[in-house]
Short mmCIF file of C-alpha atoms in Angstrom, two decimals:
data_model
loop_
_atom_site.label_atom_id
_atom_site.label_comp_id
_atom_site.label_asym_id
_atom_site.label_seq_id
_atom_site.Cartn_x
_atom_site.Cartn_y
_atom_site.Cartn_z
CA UNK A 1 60.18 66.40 -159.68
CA UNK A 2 61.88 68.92 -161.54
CA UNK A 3 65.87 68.75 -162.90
CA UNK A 4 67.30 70.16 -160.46
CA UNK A 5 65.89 68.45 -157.55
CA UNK A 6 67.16 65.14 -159.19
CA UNK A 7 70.03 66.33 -159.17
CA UNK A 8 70.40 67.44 -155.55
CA UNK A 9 69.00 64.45 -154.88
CA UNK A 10 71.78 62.46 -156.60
CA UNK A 11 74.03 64.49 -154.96
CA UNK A 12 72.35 64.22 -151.16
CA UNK A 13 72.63 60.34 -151.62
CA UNK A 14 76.30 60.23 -152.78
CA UNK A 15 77.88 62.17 -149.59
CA UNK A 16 76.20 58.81 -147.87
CA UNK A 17 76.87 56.18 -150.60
CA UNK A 18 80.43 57.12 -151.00
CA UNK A 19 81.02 56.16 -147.27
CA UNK A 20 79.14 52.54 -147.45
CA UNK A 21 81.28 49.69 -147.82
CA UNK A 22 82.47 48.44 -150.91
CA UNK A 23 80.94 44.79 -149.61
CA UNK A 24 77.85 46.61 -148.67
CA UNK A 25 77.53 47.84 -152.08
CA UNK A 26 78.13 44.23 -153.61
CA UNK A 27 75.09 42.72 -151.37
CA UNK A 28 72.69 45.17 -153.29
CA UNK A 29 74.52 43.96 -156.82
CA UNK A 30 73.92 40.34 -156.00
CA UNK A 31 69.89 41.29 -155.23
CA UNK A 32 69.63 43.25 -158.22
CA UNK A 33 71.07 39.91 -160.50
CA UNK A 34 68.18 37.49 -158.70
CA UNK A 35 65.60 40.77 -159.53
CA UNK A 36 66.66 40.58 -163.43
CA UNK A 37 67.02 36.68 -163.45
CA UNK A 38 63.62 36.26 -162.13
CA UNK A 39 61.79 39.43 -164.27
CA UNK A 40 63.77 38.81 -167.76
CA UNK A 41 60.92 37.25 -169.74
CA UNK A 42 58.93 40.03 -168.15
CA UNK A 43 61.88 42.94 -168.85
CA UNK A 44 62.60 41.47 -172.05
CA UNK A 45 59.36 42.54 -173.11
CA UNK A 46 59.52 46.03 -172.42
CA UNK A 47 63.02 46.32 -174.53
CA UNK A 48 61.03 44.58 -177.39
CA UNK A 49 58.08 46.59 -177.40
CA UNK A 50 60.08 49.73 -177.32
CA UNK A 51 62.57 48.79 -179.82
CA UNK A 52 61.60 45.67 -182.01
CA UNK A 53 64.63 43.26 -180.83
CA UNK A 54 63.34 39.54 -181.20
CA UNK A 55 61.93 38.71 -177.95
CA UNK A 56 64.68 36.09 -177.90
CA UNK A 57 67.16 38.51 -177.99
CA UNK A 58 65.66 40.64 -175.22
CA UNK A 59 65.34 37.97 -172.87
CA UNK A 60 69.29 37.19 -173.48
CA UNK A 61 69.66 40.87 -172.88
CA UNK A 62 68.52 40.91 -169.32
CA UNK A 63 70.19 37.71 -168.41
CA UNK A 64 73.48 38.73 -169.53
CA UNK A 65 72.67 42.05 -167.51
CA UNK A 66 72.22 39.64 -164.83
CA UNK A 67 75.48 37.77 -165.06
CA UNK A 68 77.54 41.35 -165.12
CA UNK A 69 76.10 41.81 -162.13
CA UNK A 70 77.04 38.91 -160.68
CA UNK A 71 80.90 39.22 -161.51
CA UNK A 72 80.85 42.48 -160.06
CA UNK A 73 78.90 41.51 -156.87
CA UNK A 74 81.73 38.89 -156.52
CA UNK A 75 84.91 41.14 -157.47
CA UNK A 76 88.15 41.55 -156.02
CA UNK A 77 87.65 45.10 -154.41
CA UNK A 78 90.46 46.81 -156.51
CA UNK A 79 89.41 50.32 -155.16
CA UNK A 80 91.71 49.77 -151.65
CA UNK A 81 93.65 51.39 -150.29
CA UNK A 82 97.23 50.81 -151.74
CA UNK A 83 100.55 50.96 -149.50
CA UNK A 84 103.59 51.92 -151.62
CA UNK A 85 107.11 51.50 -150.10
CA UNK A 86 109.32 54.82 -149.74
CA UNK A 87 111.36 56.20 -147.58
CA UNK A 88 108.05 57.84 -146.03
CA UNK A 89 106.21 56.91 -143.31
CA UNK A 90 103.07 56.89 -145.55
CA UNK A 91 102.85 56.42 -148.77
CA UNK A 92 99.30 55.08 -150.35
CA UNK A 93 97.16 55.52 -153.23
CA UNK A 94 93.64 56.22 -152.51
CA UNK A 95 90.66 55.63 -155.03
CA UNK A 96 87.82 58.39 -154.78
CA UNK A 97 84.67 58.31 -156.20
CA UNK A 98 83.92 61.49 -158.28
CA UNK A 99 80.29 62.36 -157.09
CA UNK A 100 77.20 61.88 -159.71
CA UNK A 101 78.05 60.95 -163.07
CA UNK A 102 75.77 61.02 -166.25
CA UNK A 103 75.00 58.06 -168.27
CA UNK A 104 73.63 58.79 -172.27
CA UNK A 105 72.74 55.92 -173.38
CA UNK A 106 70.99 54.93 -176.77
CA UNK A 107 68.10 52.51 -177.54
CA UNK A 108 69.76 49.58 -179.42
CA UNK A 109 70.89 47.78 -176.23
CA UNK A 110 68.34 49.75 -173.37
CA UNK A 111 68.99 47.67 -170.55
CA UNK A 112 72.75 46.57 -171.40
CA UNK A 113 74.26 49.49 -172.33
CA UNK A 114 72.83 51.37 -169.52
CA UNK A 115 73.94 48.76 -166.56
CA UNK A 116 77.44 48.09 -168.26
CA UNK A 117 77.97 51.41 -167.34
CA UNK A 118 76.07 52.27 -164.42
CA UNK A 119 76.41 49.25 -162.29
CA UNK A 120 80.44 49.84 -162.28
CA UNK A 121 80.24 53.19 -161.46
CA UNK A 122 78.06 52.58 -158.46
CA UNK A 123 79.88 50.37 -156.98
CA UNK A 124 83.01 52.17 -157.06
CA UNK A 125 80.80 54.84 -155.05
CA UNK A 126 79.36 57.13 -157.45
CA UNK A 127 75.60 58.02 -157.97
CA UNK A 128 74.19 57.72 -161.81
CA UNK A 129 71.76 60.09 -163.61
CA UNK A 130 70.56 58.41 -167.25
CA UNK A 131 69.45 60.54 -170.29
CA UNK A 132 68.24 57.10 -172.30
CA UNK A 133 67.02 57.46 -175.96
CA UNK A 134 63.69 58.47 -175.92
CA UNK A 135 61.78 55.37 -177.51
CA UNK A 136 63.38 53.81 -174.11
CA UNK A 137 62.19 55.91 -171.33
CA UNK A 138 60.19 52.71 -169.90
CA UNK A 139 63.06 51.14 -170.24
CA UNK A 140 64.71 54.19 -167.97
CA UNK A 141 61.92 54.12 -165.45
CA UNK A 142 62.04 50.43 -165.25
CA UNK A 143 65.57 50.39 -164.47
CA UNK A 144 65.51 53.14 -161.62
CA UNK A 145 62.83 51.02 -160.16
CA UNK A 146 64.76 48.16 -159.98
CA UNK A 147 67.89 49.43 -158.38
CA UNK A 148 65.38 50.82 -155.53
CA UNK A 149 63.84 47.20 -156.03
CA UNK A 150 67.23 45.86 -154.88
CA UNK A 151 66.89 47.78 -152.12
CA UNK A 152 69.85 50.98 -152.91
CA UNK A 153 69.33 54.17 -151.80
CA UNK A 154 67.08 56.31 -153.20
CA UNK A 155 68.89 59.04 -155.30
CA UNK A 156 71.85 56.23 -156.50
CA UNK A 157 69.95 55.73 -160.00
CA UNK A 158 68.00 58.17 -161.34
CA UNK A 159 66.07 58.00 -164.93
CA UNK A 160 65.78 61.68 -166.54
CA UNK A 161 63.46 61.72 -168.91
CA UNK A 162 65.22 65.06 -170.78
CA UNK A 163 65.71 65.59 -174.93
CA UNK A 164 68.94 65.82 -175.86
CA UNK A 165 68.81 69.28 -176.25
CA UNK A 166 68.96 69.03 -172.34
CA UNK A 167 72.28 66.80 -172.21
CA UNK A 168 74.44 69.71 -172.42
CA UNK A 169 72.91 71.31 -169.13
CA UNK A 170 72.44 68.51 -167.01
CA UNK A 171 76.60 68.17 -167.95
CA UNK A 172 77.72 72.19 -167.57
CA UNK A 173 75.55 71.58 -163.92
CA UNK A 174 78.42 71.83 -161.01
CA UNK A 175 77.00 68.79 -159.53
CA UNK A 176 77.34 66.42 -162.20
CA UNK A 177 81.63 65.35 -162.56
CA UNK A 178 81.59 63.10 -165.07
CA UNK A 179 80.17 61.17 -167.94
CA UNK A 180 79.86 58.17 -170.38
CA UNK A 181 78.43 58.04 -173.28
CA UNK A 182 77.68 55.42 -175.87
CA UNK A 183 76.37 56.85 -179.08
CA UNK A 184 77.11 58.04 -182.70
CA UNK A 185 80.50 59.66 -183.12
CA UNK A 186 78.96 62.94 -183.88
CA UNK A 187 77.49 62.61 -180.34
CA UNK A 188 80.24 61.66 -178.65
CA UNK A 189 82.07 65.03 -179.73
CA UNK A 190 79.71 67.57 -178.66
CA UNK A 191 79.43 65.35 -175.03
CA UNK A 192 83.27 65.40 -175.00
CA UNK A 193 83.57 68.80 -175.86
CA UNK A 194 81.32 69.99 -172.94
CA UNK A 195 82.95 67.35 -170.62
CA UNK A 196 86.14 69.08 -171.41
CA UNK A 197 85.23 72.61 -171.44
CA UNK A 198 83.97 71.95 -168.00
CA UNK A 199 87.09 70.09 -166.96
CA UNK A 200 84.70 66.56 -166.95
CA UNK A 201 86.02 62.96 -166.80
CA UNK A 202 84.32 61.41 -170.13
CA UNK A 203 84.27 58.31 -171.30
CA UNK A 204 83.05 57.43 -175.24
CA UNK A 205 81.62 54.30 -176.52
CA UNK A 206 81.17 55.07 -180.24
CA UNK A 207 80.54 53.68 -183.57
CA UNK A 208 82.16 50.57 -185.17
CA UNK A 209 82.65 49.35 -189.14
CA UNK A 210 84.00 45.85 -187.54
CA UNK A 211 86.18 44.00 -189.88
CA UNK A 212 85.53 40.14 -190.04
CA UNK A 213 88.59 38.63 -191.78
CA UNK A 214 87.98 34.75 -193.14
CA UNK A 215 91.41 33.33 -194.47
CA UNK A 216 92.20 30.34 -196.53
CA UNK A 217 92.65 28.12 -193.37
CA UNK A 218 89.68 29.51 -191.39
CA UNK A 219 86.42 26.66 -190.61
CA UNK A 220 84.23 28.21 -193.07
CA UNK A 221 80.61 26.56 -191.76
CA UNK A 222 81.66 28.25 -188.26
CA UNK A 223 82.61 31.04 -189.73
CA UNK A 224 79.51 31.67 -192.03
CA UNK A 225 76.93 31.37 -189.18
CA UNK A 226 78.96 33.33 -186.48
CA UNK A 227 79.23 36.46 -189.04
CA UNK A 228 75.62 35.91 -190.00
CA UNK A 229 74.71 36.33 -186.27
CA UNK A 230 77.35 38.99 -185.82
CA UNK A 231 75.80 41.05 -189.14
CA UNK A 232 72.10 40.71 -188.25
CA UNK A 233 71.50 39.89 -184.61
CA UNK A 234 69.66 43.09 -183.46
CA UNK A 235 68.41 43.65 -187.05
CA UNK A 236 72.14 44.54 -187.43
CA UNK A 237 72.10 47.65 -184.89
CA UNK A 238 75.35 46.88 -182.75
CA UNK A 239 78.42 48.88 -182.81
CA UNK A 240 80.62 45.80 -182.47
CA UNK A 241 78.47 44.19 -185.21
CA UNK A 242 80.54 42.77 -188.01
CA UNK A 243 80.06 44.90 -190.95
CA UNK A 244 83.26 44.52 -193.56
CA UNK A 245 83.31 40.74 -194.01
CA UNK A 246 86.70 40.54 -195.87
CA UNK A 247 87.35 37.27 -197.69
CA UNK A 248 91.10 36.11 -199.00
CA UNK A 249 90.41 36.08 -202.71
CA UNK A 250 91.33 32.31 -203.09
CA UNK A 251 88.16 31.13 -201.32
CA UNK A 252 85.74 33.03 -202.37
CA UNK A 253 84.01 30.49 -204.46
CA UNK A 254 84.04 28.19 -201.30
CA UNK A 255 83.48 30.12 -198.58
CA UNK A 256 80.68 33.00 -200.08
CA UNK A 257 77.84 30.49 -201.29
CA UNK A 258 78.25 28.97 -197.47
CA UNK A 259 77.85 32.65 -196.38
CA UNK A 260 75.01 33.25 -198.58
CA UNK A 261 72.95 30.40 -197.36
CA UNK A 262 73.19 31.16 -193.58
CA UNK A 263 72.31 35.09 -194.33
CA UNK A 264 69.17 34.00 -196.18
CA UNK A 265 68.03 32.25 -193.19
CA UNK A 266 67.33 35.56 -191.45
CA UNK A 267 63.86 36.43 -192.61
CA UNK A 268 61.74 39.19 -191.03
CA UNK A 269 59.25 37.66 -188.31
CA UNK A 270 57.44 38.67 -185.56
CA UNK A 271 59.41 39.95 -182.73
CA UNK A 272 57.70 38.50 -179.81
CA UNK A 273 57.91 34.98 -181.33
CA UNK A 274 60.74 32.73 -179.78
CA UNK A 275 61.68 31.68 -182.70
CA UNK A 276 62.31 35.23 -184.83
CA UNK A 277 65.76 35.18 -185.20
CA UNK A 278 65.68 39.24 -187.49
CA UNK A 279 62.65 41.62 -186.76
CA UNK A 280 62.29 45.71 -187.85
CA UNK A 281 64.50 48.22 -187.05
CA UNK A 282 64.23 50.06 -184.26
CA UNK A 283 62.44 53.05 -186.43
CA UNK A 284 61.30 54.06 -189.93
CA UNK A 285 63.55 57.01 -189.91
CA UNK A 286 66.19 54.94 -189.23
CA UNK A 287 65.01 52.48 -191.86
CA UNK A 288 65.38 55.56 -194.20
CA UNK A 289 68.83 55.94 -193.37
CA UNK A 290 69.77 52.69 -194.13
CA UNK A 291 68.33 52.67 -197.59
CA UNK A 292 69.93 56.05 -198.53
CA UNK A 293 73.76 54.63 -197.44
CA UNK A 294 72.57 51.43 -199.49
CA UNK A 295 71.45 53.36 -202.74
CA UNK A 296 74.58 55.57 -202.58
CA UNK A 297 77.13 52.63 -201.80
CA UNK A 298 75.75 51.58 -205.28
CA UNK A 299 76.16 54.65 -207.09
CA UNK A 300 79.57 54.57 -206.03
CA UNK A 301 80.10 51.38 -207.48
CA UNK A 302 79.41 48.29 -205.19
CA UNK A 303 77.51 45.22 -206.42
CA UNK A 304 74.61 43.75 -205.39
CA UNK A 305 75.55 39.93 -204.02
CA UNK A 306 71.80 40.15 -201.91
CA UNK A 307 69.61 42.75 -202.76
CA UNK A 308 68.88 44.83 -199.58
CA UNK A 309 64.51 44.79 -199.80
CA UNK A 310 62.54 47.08 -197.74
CA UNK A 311 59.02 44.79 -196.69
CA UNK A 312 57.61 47.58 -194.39
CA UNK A 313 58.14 51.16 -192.94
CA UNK A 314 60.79 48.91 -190.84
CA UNK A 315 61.32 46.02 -191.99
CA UNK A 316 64.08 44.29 -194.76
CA UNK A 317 65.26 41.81 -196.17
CA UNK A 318 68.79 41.38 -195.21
CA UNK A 319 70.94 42.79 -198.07
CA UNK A 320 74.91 41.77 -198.77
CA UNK A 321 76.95 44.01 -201.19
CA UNK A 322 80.67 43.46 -202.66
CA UNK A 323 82.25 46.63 -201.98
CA UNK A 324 85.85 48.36 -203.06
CA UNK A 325 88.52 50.43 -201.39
CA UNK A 326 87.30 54.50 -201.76
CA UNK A 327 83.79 53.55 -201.78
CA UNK A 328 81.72 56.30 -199.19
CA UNK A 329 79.79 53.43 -197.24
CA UNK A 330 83.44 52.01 -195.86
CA UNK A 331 83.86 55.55 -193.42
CA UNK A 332 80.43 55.35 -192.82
CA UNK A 333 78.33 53.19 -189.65
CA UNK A 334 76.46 51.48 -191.54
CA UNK A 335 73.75 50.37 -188.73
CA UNK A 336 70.73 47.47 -190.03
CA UNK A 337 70.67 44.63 -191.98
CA UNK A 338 73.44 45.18 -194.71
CA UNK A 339 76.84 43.42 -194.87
CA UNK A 340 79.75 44.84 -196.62
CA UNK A 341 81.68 41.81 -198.71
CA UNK A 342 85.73 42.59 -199.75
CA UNK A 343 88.26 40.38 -201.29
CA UNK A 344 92.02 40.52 -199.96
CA UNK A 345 94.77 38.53 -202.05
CA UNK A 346 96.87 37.74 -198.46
CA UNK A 347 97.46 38.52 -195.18
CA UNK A 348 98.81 41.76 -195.46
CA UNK A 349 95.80 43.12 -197.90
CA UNK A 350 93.75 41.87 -195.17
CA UNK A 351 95.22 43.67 -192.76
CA UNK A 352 95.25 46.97 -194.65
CA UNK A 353 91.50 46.58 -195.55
CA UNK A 354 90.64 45.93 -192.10
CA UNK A 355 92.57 49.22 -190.40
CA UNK A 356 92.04 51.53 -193.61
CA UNK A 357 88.97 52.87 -191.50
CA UNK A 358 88.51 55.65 -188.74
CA UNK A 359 87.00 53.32 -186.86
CA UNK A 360 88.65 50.17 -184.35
CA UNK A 361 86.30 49.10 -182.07
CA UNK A 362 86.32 45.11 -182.21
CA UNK A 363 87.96 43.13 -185.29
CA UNK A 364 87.41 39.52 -185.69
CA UNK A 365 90.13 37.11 -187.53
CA UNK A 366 89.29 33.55 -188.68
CA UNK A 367 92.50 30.82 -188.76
CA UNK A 368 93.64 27.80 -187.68
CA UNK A 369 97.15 29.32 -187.78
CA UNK A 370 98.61 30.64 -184.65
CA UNK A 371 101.34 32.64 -186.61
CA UNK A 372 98.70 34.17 -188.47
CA UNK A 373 96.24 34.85 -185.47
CA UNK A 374 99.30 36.70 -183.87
CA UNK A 375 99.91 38.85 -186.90
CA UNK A 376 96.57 40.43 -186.54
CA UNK A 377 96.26 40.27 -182.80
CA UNK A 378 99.56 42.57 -183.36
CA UNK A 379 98.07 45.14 -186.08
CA UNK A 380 94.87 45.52 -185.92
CA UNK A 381 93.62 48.87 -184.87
CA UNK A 382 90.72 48.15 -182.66
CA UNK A 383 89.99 47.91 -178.71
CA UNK A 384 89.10 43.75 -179.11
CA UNK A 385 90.53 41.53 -181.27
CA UNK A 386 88.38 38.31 -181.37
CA UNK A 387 89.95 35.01 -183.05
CA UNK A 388 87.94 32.33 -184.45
CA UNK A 389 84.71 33.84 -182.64
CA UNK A 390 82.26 36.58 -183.12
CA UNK A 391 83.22 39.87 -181.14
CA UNK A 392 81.38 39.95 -178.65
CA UNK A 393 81.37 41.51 -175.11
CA UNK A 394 82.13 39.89 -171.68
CA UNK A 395 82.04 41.41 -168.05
CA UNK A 396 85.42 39.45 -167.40
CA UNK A 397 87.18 41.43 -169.90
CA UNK A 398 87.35 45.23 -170.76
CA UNK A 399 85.37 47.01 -173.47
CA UNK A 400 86.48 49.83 -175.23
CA UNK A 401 87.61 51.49 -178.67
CA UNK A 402 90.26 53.03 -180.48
CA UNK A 403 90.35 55.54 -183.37
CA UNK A 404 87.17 57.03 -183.85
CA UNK A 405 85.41 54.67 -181.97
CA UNK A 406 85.98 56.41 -178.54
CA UNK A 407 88.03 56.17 -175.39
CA UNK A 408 87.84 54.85 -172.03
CA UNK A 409 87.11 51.19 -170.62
CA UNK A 410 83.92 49.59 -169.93
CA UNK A 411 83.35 46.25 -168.22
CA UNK A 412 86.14 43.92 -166.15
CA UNK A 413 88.04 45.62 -163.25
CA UNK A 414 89.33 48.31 -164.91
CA UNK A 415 85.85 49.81 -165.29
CA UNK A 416 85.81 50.53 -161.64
CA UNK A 417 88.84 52.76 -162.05
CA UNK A 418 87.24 55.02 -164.93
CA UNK A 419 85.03 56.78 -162.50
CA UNK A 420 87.31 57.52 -159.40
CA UNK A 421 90.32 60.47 -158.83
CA UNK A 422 93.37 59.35 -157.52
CA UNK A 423 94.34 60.56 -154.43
CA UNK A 424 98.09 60.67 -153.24
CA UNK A 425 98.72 60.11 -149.56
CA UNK A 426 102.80 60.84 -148.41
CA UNK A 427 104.52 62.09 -145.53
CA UNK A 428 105.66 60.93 -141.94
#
């Protein structure tokens, strides 16, 4: 089947989709949660084999795809028709679904990432084409069988197996009205610029240099092993990773050897054991990008605290380097196994640290003081502020960035809204 008959065929199945009830739509949702429940050892291999995540991980992947799925097959139907009081006879707000809108979606996170966005949009009445990395196209395939699986339409989730080259097509195409993307930022501006040349709804999920802040108060044992999962779960290749672990200066001799100890526990393993908590990255090229930003973070002055060791085309040991305002790395995504360490004096250095970055996609504060907690949940530049937790996203609540690190909402209610025009109904 060639493009363009995907295409129509997307299109074909949304004039019918867009007129099946929103409850309907939720029936399919709560089949496709049982599908990935029951298949996740199963699916979790497939992400694995494509992409190296500990089998573990995978398997968590598909369950948490699972339990989005869920919540949405059980949410308040927020697309209704709304009745505003005027001096008209009728006055309502009516939510429209666009028509077919274009997922491209990368490999770190291939069934996640892709259903975050696509399962929302459906159900607000839109039909989804997906341009997935291409180490993920089983992943792709997989997924458009399952939605068919679940027993939706044929046409309402589509897998194109296209190069990116393609993207900007399949997006100037009349038929396609929107699209989300989660990617690098140099991605997300060419998609965005197309989007808007073409007068095209876009929404960007984009990179991240997370700051997580650990102040003199903070429970340092929690603290140690929730950024040590945050840094290198994934081999470290998360956008809302934490990445600048900044440490008030007074604790450093407390908290850091407590860091140091949980970060060393992450050793290289095999991927489809259970028990692998850190496996390769993803690819070698990628690999080689890593080392470079390492080697030149050096240069530029940091300090080895763990020395970052490449074991294989793929593989490292986890590296941790103390790093200083100016330094290249800090307006960089750094995306693998390296942490970034800083020192702030107080609060307020902290704070400055943490924002003084074009990124803001998900901060995380540790403290036992709610003054303090409150201060950052006021300042900091990001989309999510966690406190006293990992970041960390949850289909309850919405995911998105600021700054460079994109626009638009993913997950919670609002997510349904992202993909819709608003229609204005008035008169007598």
């Amino acid at each position: 089947m060639n493009l363009q008959t995907k295409l129509n065929a997307a299109q074909n199945s949304f004039e019918s989709w867009r007129k099946t009830s929103f409850s309907e739509r939720q029936i399919l949702l709560t089949k496709l949660a049982a599908i990935l429940d029951n298949q996740s050892e199963t699916l979790g291999t497939i992400i694995t084999k494509e992409m190296n995540k500990p089998i573990a991980q995978s398997i968590a992947e598909i369950q948490k795809c699972a339990l989005m799925c869920r919540y949405y097959a059980a949410a308040e139907n927020v697309l209704q028709h709304e009745k505003v009081k005027t001096e008209f006879r009728i006055s309502e707000i009516h939510y429209i679904p666009k028509g077919v809108i274009l997922g491209v979606m990368p490999w770190n996170f291939p069934f996640w990432q892709v259903l975050r966005f696509a399962v929302p949009a459906i159900l607000a009445g839109n039909t989804v084409v997906l341009k997935h990395a291409s180490i993920c196209f089983g992943s792709g395939n997989r997924i458009e069988q399952l939605f068919l699986e679940a027993g939706f339409p044929k046409g309402v989730f589509q897998n194109l197996e296209i190069g990116h080259a393609e993207v900007q097509k399949v997006l100037e195409n009349p038929i396609v009205r929107g699209v989300s993307l989660t990617g690098s930022e140099k991605a997300g501006a060419e998609v965005a610029a197309t989007a808007g040349k073409n007068i095209k709804k876009s929404l960007l999920e984009l990179g991240g240099s997370d700051a997580f802040i650990v102040l003199d108060d903070a429970d340092f044992r929690n603290a140690a092993e929730s950024g040590t999962k945050a840094r290198l779960q994934n081999c470290g290749q998360a956008c809302n990773a934490g990445k600048r672990f900044i440490i008030q200066k007074s604790v450093e001799q407390e908290f850091l050897p407590i860091f140091i100890d949980e970060y060393k526990k992450y050793v290289p393993g095999n991927p489809l054991d259970k028990e692998t908590l850190i496996a390769g990255m993803a690819r070698p090229d990628l690999a080689d990008d890593l080392e470079k930003q390492y080697q030149k973070a050096l240069k530029a002055g940091a300090e080895i605290i763990l020395p970052l060791e490449r074991i294989s085309p793929n593989e490292f040991i986890p590296g941790l380097i103390k790093v200083k305002e100016g330094n290249p790395i800090l307006e960089e995504e750094v995306f693998g196994p390296l942490g970034m360490v800083m020192f702030a004096k107080d609060d307020h250095e902290a704070l400055k640290l943490a924002n003084d970055v074009k990124f803001g996609l998900s901060n995380s504060v540790w403290t036992k003081d709610e003054k303090r907690q409150q201060f950052f949940i006021e300042n900091l530049e990001s989309g999510t502020v966690s406190v006293n937790k990992s970041s960390s996203s949850d289909p309850r609540l919405p995911f998105g960035g600021a700054k460079s690190s994109g626009y638009g909402v993913e997950l919670s209610l609002l997510a349904l809204k992202e993909f819709v025009t608003v229609k204005t109904i008035v008169g007598n």
